Amino acid sequence: MTNQSILRLALLFCFSTTASCINYNLLRLQQRNCNSACQDLLWQLNGTSQNCLKDRTDFKVPEGIRQPQQFQKEEAILVIHVMLQQIFALFRRNFSSTGWNDTIIKNLSVELGQQRDRLETALEEIMEEENFTWQNMTTLPLKNYYFRIWRHLKAKSYSRCAWIVVRAEILRNFSFLARLTDYLRN
Ligand SMILES: *[C@@H]1O[C@H](CO)[C@@H](O)[C@H](O)[C@H]1NC(C)=O
Ligand SMILES: *[C@@H]1O[C@H](CO)[C@@H](O)[C@H](O)[C@H]1NC(C)=O
Ligand SMILES: *[C@@H]1O[C@H](CO)[C@@H](O)[C@H](O)[C@H]1NC(C)=O
Ligand SMILES: *[C@@H]1O[C@H](CO)[C@@H](O)[C@H](O)[C@H]1NC(C)=O
Ligand SMILES: *[C@@H]1O[C@H](CO)[C@@H](O)[C@H](O)[C@H]1NC(C)=O
Ligand SMILES: *[C@@H]1O[C@H](CO)[C@@H](O)[C@H](O)[C@H]1NC(C)=O
Ligand SMILES: *[C@@H]1O[C@H](CO)[C@@H](O)[C@H](O)[C@H]1NC(C)=O
């Protein structure tokens, strides 16, 4: 049985019992695997930012996101979901100037997409049983942050240096994702 179907089963079980519903421990495990696989893949994309100093830029991380200790696990799921979705979307842009191996990008997309879908299933569950009002407050600044990253790429015509800067930024995002991942506990 795949992890995905285990999660589905667990959710089904919850519907029929009112027991606590999402298997956060399983999600944490899956998220950890995704984090490490994605980091490995990102490392394989070559290029150092040393020759690209002029293209470095401050993407201005949203304030609320700097303080992960304030998160509830539900909020952590939401934030991780947005981050994976946005990173997924970024790497669908034109990276032909980089010489990066298509297979690596493809595998990265698969990893990101799989985990994003798992989180989505959990989020749907959370939305149904709980009543959160913080969504837009949390996710809008985060989406704007990734919008600035995309705008940078676009402004630099998806140049190799622009991508190298973005790759470095995304790699650092995964240290943050690793911290968020620890919030997923039953
Ligand atoms: C991708 O960018 C390169 C230049 O880096 C350009 O030559 C090519 O036409 C672009 N491809 C698409 C589909 O936009
Ligand atoms: C690094 O990228 C360049 C393109 O800029 C490519 O020609 C080269 O094969 C890459 N090296 C490795 C080890 O992937
Ligand atoms: C990309 O990487 C894969 C696996 O490492 C390798 O088999 C393939 O030849 C590479 N493709 C290019 C164009 O370098
Ligand atoms: C991409 O994924 C395939 C299938 O999981 C694997 O065989 C291959 O080695 C991976 N390639 C890279 C470059 O990660
Ligand atoms: C959600 O919370 C608000 C305010 O706490 C409350 O008025 C509303 O009835 C709740 N909605 C649901 C579906 O529980
Ligand atoms: C939250 O975002 C959704 C779309 O993402 C929008 O329809 C809704 O009006 C927003 N709510 C608030 C309070 O801004
Ligand atoms: C992305 O990386 C930067 C650079 O280290 C980091 O400061 C930031 O917290 C990360 N952004 C997010 C949204 O995690």
PDB file of N, CA and C and ligand atoms in Angstrom, residues 41 44 101 103-104 107, ligand 4:
ATOM      1  N   LEU A  41      18.426  16.915  -4.771  1.00  0.00           N
ATOM      2  CA  LEU A  41      18.249  17.256  -6.186  1.00  0.00           C
ATOM      3  C   LEU A  41      18.716  18.680  -6.456  1.00  0.00           C
ATOM      4  N   GLN A  44      22.314  19.001  -6.799  1.00  0.00           N
ATOM      5  CA  GLN A  44      22.852  18.484  -8.059  1.00  0.00           C
ATOM      6  C   GLN A  44      22.788  19.490  -9.201  1.00  0.00           C
ATOM      7  N   ASN A 101      20.146  19.639 -15.797  1.00  0.00           N
ATOM      8  CA  ASN A 101      19.652  18.366 -16.309  1.00  0.00           C
ATOM      9  C   ASN A 101      18.127  18.268 -16.111  1.00  0.00           C
ATOM     10  N   THR A 103      16.219  15.793 -16.153  1.00  0.00           N
ATOM     11  CA  THR A 103      15.791  14.692 -15.287  1.00  0.00           C
ATOM     12  C   THR A 103      15.769  15.134 -13.824  1.00  0.00           C
ATOM     13  N   ILE A 104      16.740  15.925 -13.438  1.00  0.00           N
ATOM     14  CA  ILE A 104      16.802  16.393 -12.052  1.00  0.00           C
ATOM     15  C   ILE A 104      15.601  17.283 -11.753  1.00  0.00           C
ATOM     16  N   ASN A 107      12.480  15.143 -11.588  1.00  0.00           N
ATOM     17  CA  ASN A 107      12.383  14.425 -10.317  1.00  0.00           C
ATOM     18  C   ASN A 107      12.031  15.365  -9.171  1.00  0.00           C
TER      19      ASN A 107
HETATM   20  C1  LIG B   4      15.077  10.436 -11.169  1.00  0.00           C
HETATM   21  O1  LIG B   4      14.114   9.505 -10.733  1.00  0.00           O
HETATM   22  C2  LIG B   4      14.281   8.233 -11.319  1.00  0.00           C
HETATM   23  C3  LIG B   4      13.111   7.384 -10.902  1.00  0.00           C
HETATM   24  O2  LIG B   4      12.870   7.514  -9.526  1.00  0.00           O
HETATM   25  C4  LIG B   4      15.621   7.659 -10.897  1.00  0.00           C
HETATM   26  O3  LIG B   4      15.790   6.405 -11.463  1.00  0.00           O
HETATM   27  C5  LIG B   4      16.717   8.599 -11.328  1.00  0.00           C
HETATM   28  O4  LIG B   4      17.958   8.139 -10.860  1.00  0.00           O
HETATM   29  C6  LIG B   4      16.484   9.980 -10.828  1.00  0.00           C
HETATM   30  N1  LIG B   4      17.462  10.852 -11.424  1.00  0.00           N
HETATM   31  C7  LIG B   4      18.027  11.851 -10.759  1.00  0.00           C
HETATM   32  C8  LIG B   4      19.003  12.659 -11.507  1.00  0.00           C
HETATM   33  O5  LIG B   4      17.748  12.121  -9.604  1.00  0.00           O
END
